[in-house]
Each structure stands twice: as C-alpha cells, then as structure tokens.
Amino acid sequence: GNSVTQMEGPVTLSEEAFLTINCTYTATGYPSLFWYVQYPGEGLQLLLKATKADDKGSNKGFEATYRKETTSFHLEKGSVQVSDSAVYFCALSDKAGANNLFFGTGTRLTVIP
Amino acid sequence: DAMVIQNPRYQVTQFGKPVTLSCSQTLNHNVMYWYQQKSSQAPKLLFHYYDKDFNNEADTPDNFQSRRPNTSFCFLDIRSPGLGDAAMYLCATSREGQAREQYFGPGTRLTVT
C-alpha cells in the first residue's frame, strides 16, 4: 500500500537556522512526491514537487530531492524566516487518473526571531 | 484570479441537523476532492469526482454525501452531523494526471453543538 512517514514535530528554530524535515514513503508503483504547506487558518498550498527519481523540487528557498534508493523526500531550507512558520505536509500520488494524494501527518514549524 | 472558493468559512450546526458545505472553482479542473482535517492531523480524503464520476473512499461514513451539479461546483452534505464530525473540510481540484498538483480552498471549519 501507499503511506508517508514524516518527522514528528513540533520543530522550533531560530531565524536563519537550517531546516530539515524528514519524509519517507512506501508506494506500490512509481509515485510523484509533494510538499504542501499550510499557514494558520488557511488551506494547503503546493510548495514543491518531484515526479521521478533524482528530481529536485525547489521553491522559495526550500528544496527536496526524490531519492528512490532510500525512499525519501526530505525538505530542506538553508535559512528559515519567521514567515516560514506553518505546518508542512509530505504527500505522494501514484494514480495516473484522479491523482489521489496520501499525506503524512504534518510537521509544525515555528521560527522565532 | 483563478481559484478554489469555499463557503462559508465557518459553519455551526446542531447535532443531527443536516448541513451543506459549498465549493466552487474557476480553474476548470475536471477533478474535485473533499477532505476532512481534524486538529493536528493530515487531511483525510472523503471522496472525489472525476468529471461526473463519483469515487467514494472505502472508509467514508454513509453520513457524508456529495453532489457535483456542474464542473464549477461541488457540495458536501452531512446528513446527520455528530460531535465527531467537527473538523476543517477542505475542497481541492486538479486536472487529471499523476503529477498534477491539487489546488486547495481555504476550508470550512465546522462546529457541531
């Protein structure tokens, strides 16, 4: 079956610190991988994605590399800002049709000045 | 701007009183999804429409129904809300295809009294 395991939070960092949020997956096929971000009181927004092995997704200073050998898609950012405080969800999709997403449990990040 | 709109943003209903949540989109996407998200949890897919075809998740309670009268609108009906149905309900859309991202609305927070 399909599943996503995310690093448990909450994570609290000082501004300009390095961020890593771990994500590993189990899938029956060849999934696409996503990171979504949810700011307080809002819906989810796509942060970045990768569709095949060794692809690197990047956006707003965040990066994640699709590692098939370790079934991982860890999220990194070199220097976090207070505005990055949010909940981050790793997700996978392996259906060619309706694109169902399987989410991890989410990791809450708080960045303090 | 093209977007996914959910109304209302906050909904209060009484135990056992039917309630309908609304979602509309201007993206002209053929797939629409409804998720339930409880506090500090990942979104859980309830069902989706692939064009007019309704696809129910196996563990979605019968209490939850959906209608999609046209491409732009999709409704979530909760026939007899229980206290355990209090949650954020997220609507999302996508085009078909495995790597297609989902676009989420801001959500409707449902309170059951």
XYZ file of N, CA, C and O in Angstrom, chain A:
452
model
N 0.827 -1.192 0.000
C 0.000 0.000 0.000
C 0.866 1.249 0.000
O 2.083 1.204 0.003
N 0.190 2.378 -0.015
C 0.866 3.676 -0.034
C 0.833 4.313 1.342
O -0.210 4.329 1.995
N 1.961 4.853 1.754
C 1.994 5.576 3.024
C 3.159 6.544 3.028
O 4.125 6.391 2.283
N 3.031 7.550 3.874
C 4.068 8.570 4.033
C 4.347 8.726 5.513
O 3.412 8.865 6.316
N 5.609 8.703 5.874
C 6.018 8.879 7.269
C 6.842 10.153 7.373
O 7.838 10.323 6.660
N 6.393 11.023 8.239
C 7.065 12.301 8.412
C 7.657 12.424 9.776
O 7.124 11.851 10.744
N 8.727 13.180 9.833
C 9.345 13.524 11.103
C 8.321 14.205 12.005
O 7.582 15.087 11.567
N 8.268 13.765 13.236
C 7.297 14.354 14.148
C 7.756 15.714 14.625
O 8.936 15.963 14.804
N 6.803 16.586 14.839
C 7.150 17.888 15.382
C 6.702 17.982 16.818
O 6.468 16.968 17.463
N 6.517 19.189 17.279
C 6.806 20.412 16.545
C 8.303 20.703 16.490
O 9.067 20.196 17.299
N 8.669 21.494 15.487
C 10.046 21.922 15.325
C 10.101 23.420 15.579
O 9.312 24.174 15.010
N 11.011 23.816 16.447
C 11.202 25.237 16.741
C 12.635 25.609 16.401
O 13.570 24.961 16.877
N 12.778 26.631 15.564
C 14.102 27.078 15.139
C 14.210 28.589 15.290
O 13.200 29.303 15.225
N 15.425 29.029 15.431
C 15.685 30.467 15.397
C 15.784 30.921 13.950
O 16.143 30.143 13.054
N 15.469 32.176 13.739
C 15.574 32.747 12.389
C 16.988 32.517 11.843
O 17.977 32.597 12.574
N 17.072 32.193 10.550
C 18.310 31.947 9.811
C 18.914 30.574 10.095
O 19.989 30.253 9.556
N 18.260 29.757 10.878
C 18.749 28.391 11.100
C 18.460 27.522 9.882
O 17.633 27.858 9.026
N 19.167 26.374 9.829
C 18.968 25.406 8.747
C 17.822 24.470 9.128
O 17.727 24.008 10.256
N 16.977 24.188 8.146
C 15.815 23.338 8.375
C 15.925 22.040 7.596
O 16.261 22.043 6.397
N 15.647 20.937 8.273
C 15.411 19.663 7.604
C 14.157 19.037 8.205
O 14.058 18.940 9.434
N 13.228 18.644 7.365
C 12.073 17.857 7.803
C 12.108 16.556 7.000
O 12.054 16.557 5.778
N 12.240 15.444 7.729
C 12.389 14.152 7.069
C 11.053 13.585 6.600
O 10.021 13.731 7.279
N 11.101 12.945 5.451
C 9.915 12.292 4.895
C 10.359 11.033 4.174
O 11.269 11.082 3.334
N 9.767 9.903 4.502
C 9.990 8.667 3.772
C 8.643 8.118 3.324
O 7.604 8.437 3.909
N 8.685 7.295 2.296
C 7.421 6.833 1.732
C 7.475 5.348 1.408
O 8.547 4.759 1.275
N 6.303 4.790 1.283
C 6.110 3.436 0.775
C 5.074 3.525 -0.327
O 4.022 4.145 -0.141
N 5.395 2.956 -1.471
C 4.455 3.021 -2.597
C 4.570 1.754 -3.432
O 5.630 1.150 -3.519
N 3.463 1.406 -4.055
C 3.449 0.189 -4.867
C 3.988 0.444 -6.263
O 4.482 -0.453 -6.900
N 3.901 1.668 -6.729
C 4.345 1.969 -8.087
C 5.478 2.968 -8.085
O 6.399 2.890 -7.274
N 5.392 3.918 -8.995
C 6.392 4.968 -9.102
C 5.702 6.303 -8.814
O 5.183 6.947 -9.722
N 5.716 6.694 -7.556
C 4.899 7.850 -7.184
C 5.515 9.185 -7.575
O 6.718 9.282 -7.841
N 4.678 10.199 -7.600
C 5.132 11.576 -7.573
C 5.093 12.034 -6.122
O 4.248 11.582 -5.348
N 5.990 12.927 -5.775
C 6.125 13.352 -4.380
C 5.942 14.864 -4.265
O 6.362 15.613 -5.160
N 5.330 15.275 -3.171
C 4.957 16.672 -3.000
C 5.256 17.112 -1.563
O 5.215 16.316 -0.624
N 5.529 18.404 -1.421
C 5.460 19.054 -0.125
C 4.407 20.154 -0.227
O 4.462 20.995 -1.130
N 3.453 20.102 0.709
C 2.443 21.140 0.837
C 2.679 21.889 2.146
O 3.148 21.307 3.132
N 2.301 23.167 2.154
C 2.431 23.985 3.353
C 1.053 24.550 3.719
O 0.259 24.901 2.836
N 0.780 24.576 5.003
C -0.496 25.113 5.494
C -0.209 26.189 6.534
O 0.272 25.893 7.633
N -0.505 27.430 6.161
C -0.360 28.537 7.096
C -1.585 28.601 7.993
O -2.654 28.117 7.630
N -1.463 29.202 9.165
C -2.576 29.210 10.120
C -3.876 29.699 9.513
O -3.929 30.756 8.879
N -4.924 28.916 9.682
C -6.254 29.313 9.225
C -6.488 29.210 7.733
O -7.529 29.659 7.238
N -5.546 28.611 7.012
C -5.670 28.550 5.561
C -5.682 27.113 5.061
O -5.399 26.169 5.808
N -5.994 26.961 3.779
C -5.902 25.653 3.139
C -4.452 25.329 2.807
O -3.534 26.070 3.158
N -4.252 24.216 2.118
C -2.900 23.787 1.780
C -2.455 24.425 0.465
O -3.250 24.610 -0.456
N -1.162 24.722 0.392
C -0.589 25.247 -0.843
C 0.563 24.338 -1.240
O 1.343 23.924 -0.393
N 0.665 24.060 -2.541
C 1.800 23.278 -3.001
C 3.072 24.090 -2.824
O 3.162 25.245 -3.264
N 4.071 23.493 -2.202
C 5.367 24.151 -2.022
C 6.327 23.722 -3.137
O 6.968 24.549 -3.760
N 6.425 22.405 -3.350
C 7.277 21.896 -4.412
C 6.900 20.447 -4.713
O 6.192 19.816 -3.926
N 7.397 19.959 -5.848
C 7.096 18.575 -6.210
C 8.242 17.989 -7.023
O 9.082 18.714 -7.564
N 8.254 16.654 -7.088
C 9.203 15.921 -7.931
C 8.492 14.698 -8.475
O 7.767 14.024 -7.742
N 8.696 14.427 -9.744
C 7.899 13.380 -10.380
C 8.670 12.103 -10.664
O 8.072 11.082 -10.996
N 9.994 12.139 -10.575
C 10.748 10.908 -10.816
C 12.041 10.938 -10.013
O 12.475 11.975 -9.511
N 12.659 9.783 -9.922
C 13.866 9.630 -9.109
C 14.943 10.628 -9.518
O 15.137 10.909 -10.702
N 15.599 11.184 -8.509
C 16.691 12.155 -8.621
C 16.228 13.561 -9.005
O 17.068 14.470 -9.059
N 14.947 13.742 -9.242
C 14.432 15.091 -9.461
C 14.586 15.904 -8.180
O 14.387 15.390 -7.084
N 14.874 17.177 -8.341
C 14.885 18.085 -7.194
C 13.798 19.116 -7.405
O 13.784 19.820 -8.424
N 12.896 19.199 -6.422
C 11.903 20.267 -6.439
C 12.416 21.427 -5.605
O 13.092 21.227 -4.586
N 12.117 22.656 -6.030
C 12.570 23.808 -5.256
C 11.594 24.965 -5.412
O 10.974 25.137 -6.465
N 11.480 25.750 -4.352
C 10.577 26.910 -4.365
C 10.813 27.708 -3.092
O 10.922 27.131 -2.001
N 10.886 28.999 -3.202
C 11.006 29.915 -2.055
C 12.161 29.540 -1.142
O 12.083 29.735 0.082
N 13.226 29.002 -1.682
C 14.383 28.645 -0.876
C 14.325 27.245 -0.304
O 15.304 26.759 0.262
N 13.173 26.581 -0.442
C 13.033 25.197 0.002
C 13.448 24.252 -1.126
O 13.226 24.546 -2.302
N 14.016 23.103 -0.741
C 14.393 22.090 -1.720
C 14.081 20.705 -1.170
O 14.107 20.500 0.056
N 13.809 19.777 -2.080
C 13.677 18.369 -1.707
C 14.072 17.535 -2.912
O 13.693 17.864 -4.047
N 14.822 16.460 -2.674
C 15.278 15.588 -3.754
C 14.636 14.216 -3.610
O 14.639 13.618 -2.526
N 14.081 13.726 -4.693
C 13.405 12.419 -4.759
C 14.496 11.346 -4.769
O 15.212 11.170 -5.759
N 14.626 10.607 -3.675
C 15.647 9.561 -3.541
C 14.954 8.206 -3.547
O 14.382 7.787 -2.540
N 15.043 7.526 -4.675
C 14.374 6.222 -4.794
C 15.075 5.171 -3.948
O 14.439 4.292 -3.354
N 16.413 5.256 -3.866
C 17.159 4.221 -3.152
C 16.877 4.222 -1.659
O 16.945 3.184 -1.013
N 16.557 5.401 -1.121
C 16.236 5.489 0.307
C 14.755 5.776 0.533
O 14.335 5.971 1.681
N 13.962 5.772 -0.527
C 12.525 6.123 -0.491
C 12.289 7.342 0.389
O 11.482 7.328 1.322
N 13.004 8.436 0.064
C 12.907 9.633 0.891
C 12.695 10.880 0.041
O 12.995 10.899 -1.161
N 12.186 11.911 0.701
C 11.944 13.198 0.042
C 12.028 14.268 1.134
O 11.070 14.942 1.452
N 13.203 14.437 1.694
C 13.393 15.336 2.827
C 13.358 16.797 2.391
O 13.968 17.174 1.384
N 12.700 17.615 3.186
C 12.577 19.048 2.892
C 13.695 19.799 3.602
O 13.943 19.565 4.787
N 14.354 20.721 2.875
C 15.445 21.498 3.464
C 15.315 22.962 3.071
O 14.814 23.290 1.994
N 15.794 23.803 3.981
C 15.942 25.223 3.677
C 17.150 25.734 4.430
O 17.308 25.463 5.624
N 17.980 26.492 3.761
C 19.239 26.909 4.353
C 19.098 27.956 5.445
O 19.897 27.982 6.398
N 18.073 28.794 5.360
C 17.957 29.902 6.308
C 16.469 30.245 6.456
O 15.889 30.897 5.581
N 15.875 29.796 7.559
C 14.426 29.986 7.708
C 14.107 31.395 8.220
O 14.936 32.041 8.869
N 12.902 31.818 7.918
C 12.397 33.112 8.348
C 11.154 32.909 9.209
O 10.504 31.857 9.144
N 10.816 33.940 9.964
C 9.621 33.854 10.808
C 8.396 33.521 9.960
O 7.514 32.760 10.379
N 8.354 34.054 8.753
C 7.205 33.829 7.859
C 7.091 32.393 7.362
O 6.077 32.020 6.751
N 8.096 31.571 7.618
C 8.024 30.149 7.239
C 7.277 29.318 8.283
O 7.061 28.118 8.076
N 6.897 29.918 9.375
C 6.155 29.197 10.418
C 4.831 28.696 9.841
O 4.013 29.486 9.364
N 4.646 27.395 9.889
C 3.479 26.775 9.249
C 3.545 25.272 9.538
O 4.467 24.796 10.202
N 2.556 24.552 9.008
C 2.598 23.085 9.062
C 2.959 22.577 7.673
O 2.378 23.018 6.675
N 3.896 21.660 7.600
C 4.387 21.142 6.330
C 3.967 19.672 6.196
O 4.185 18.869 7.102
N 3.368 19.362 5.035
C 2.888 18.010 4.769
C 3.633 17.423 3.579
O 3.682 18.029 2.511
N 4.164 16.239 3.769
C 4.724 15.463 2.667
C 3.594 14.596 2.111
O 2.739 14.113 2.877
N 3.578 14.404 0.798
C 2.495 13.627 0.205
C 2.985 12.897 -1.037
O 3.975 13.305 -1.662
N 2.301 11.819 -1.373
C 2.624 11.111 -2.610
C 1.360 10.838 -3.400
O 0.261 10.762 -2.857
N 1.559 10.678 -4.684
C 0.468 10.336 -5.591
C 0.961 9.273 -6.533
O 2.033 9.425 -7.118
N 0.204 8.191 -6.663
C 0.661 7.169 -7.597
C -0.441 6.696 -8.534
O -0.309 5.652 -9.161
N -1.513 7.465 -8.651
C -2.580 7.071 -9.570
C -2.521 7.958 -10.807
O -2.518 9.166 -10.707
N -2.537 7.353 -11.918
C -2.431 8.108 -13.161
C -3.693 8.896 -13.473
O -3.653 9.848 -14.214
N -4.814 8.501 -12.909
C -6.055 9.155 -13.248
C -6.376 10.343 -12.370
O -6.105 11.484 -12.706
N -6.953 10.068 -11.220
C -7.503 11.144 -10.405
C -6.490 11.760 -9.455
O -6.825 12.679 -8.733
N -5.270 11.261 -9.439
C -4.232 11.950 -8.678
C -4.536 12.016 -7.191
O -4.362 13.045 -6.562
N -4.984 10.924 -6.614
C -5.207 10.899 -5.162
C -3.902 11.114 -4.432
O -2.856 10.593 -4.823
N -3.974 11.895 -3.372
C -2.806 12.183 -2.546
C -2.863 11.419 -1.237
O -3.919 11.331 -0.623
N -1.728 10.900 -0.816
C -1.582 10.301 0.506
C -0.668 11.218 1.306
O 0.478 11.432 0.927
N -1.178 11.732 2.409
C -0.447 12.714 3.198
C 0.247 12.068 4.384
O -0.263 11.117 4.996
N 1.377 12.653 4.746
C 1.956 12.384 6.054
C 1.185 13.148 7.108
O 0.253 13.902 6.806
N 1.576 12.980 8.355
C 0.836 13.570 9.475
C 1.113 15.051 9.671
O 0.434 15.703 10.454
N 2.085 15.589 8.972
C 2.378 17.012 9.083
C 3.411 17.302 10.160
O 3.491 16.605 11.177
N 4.199 18.331 9.919
C 5.206 18.787 10.887
C 5.025 20.284 11.089
O 5.095 21.052 10.126
N 4.759 20.656 12.333
C 4.570 22.078 12.634
C 5.930 22.728 12.869
O 6.706 22.273 13.714
N 6.204 23.773 12.127
C 7.458 24.532 12.265
C 7.143 25.901 12.840
O 6.268 26.608 12.348
N 7.865 26.254 13.886
C 7.784 27.607 14.442
C 9.174 28.213 14.378
O 10.142 27.609 14.858
N 9.272 29.389 13.778
C 10.539 30.095 13.684
C 10.459 31.330 14.572
O 9.536 32.142 14.428
N 11.399 31.436 15.485
C 11.383 32.546 16.426
C 12.463 33.563 16.044
O 13.527 33.181 15.555
N 12.157 34.836 16.244
C 13.125 35.887 15.844
C 14.412 35.807 16.659
O 14.407 35.357 17.806
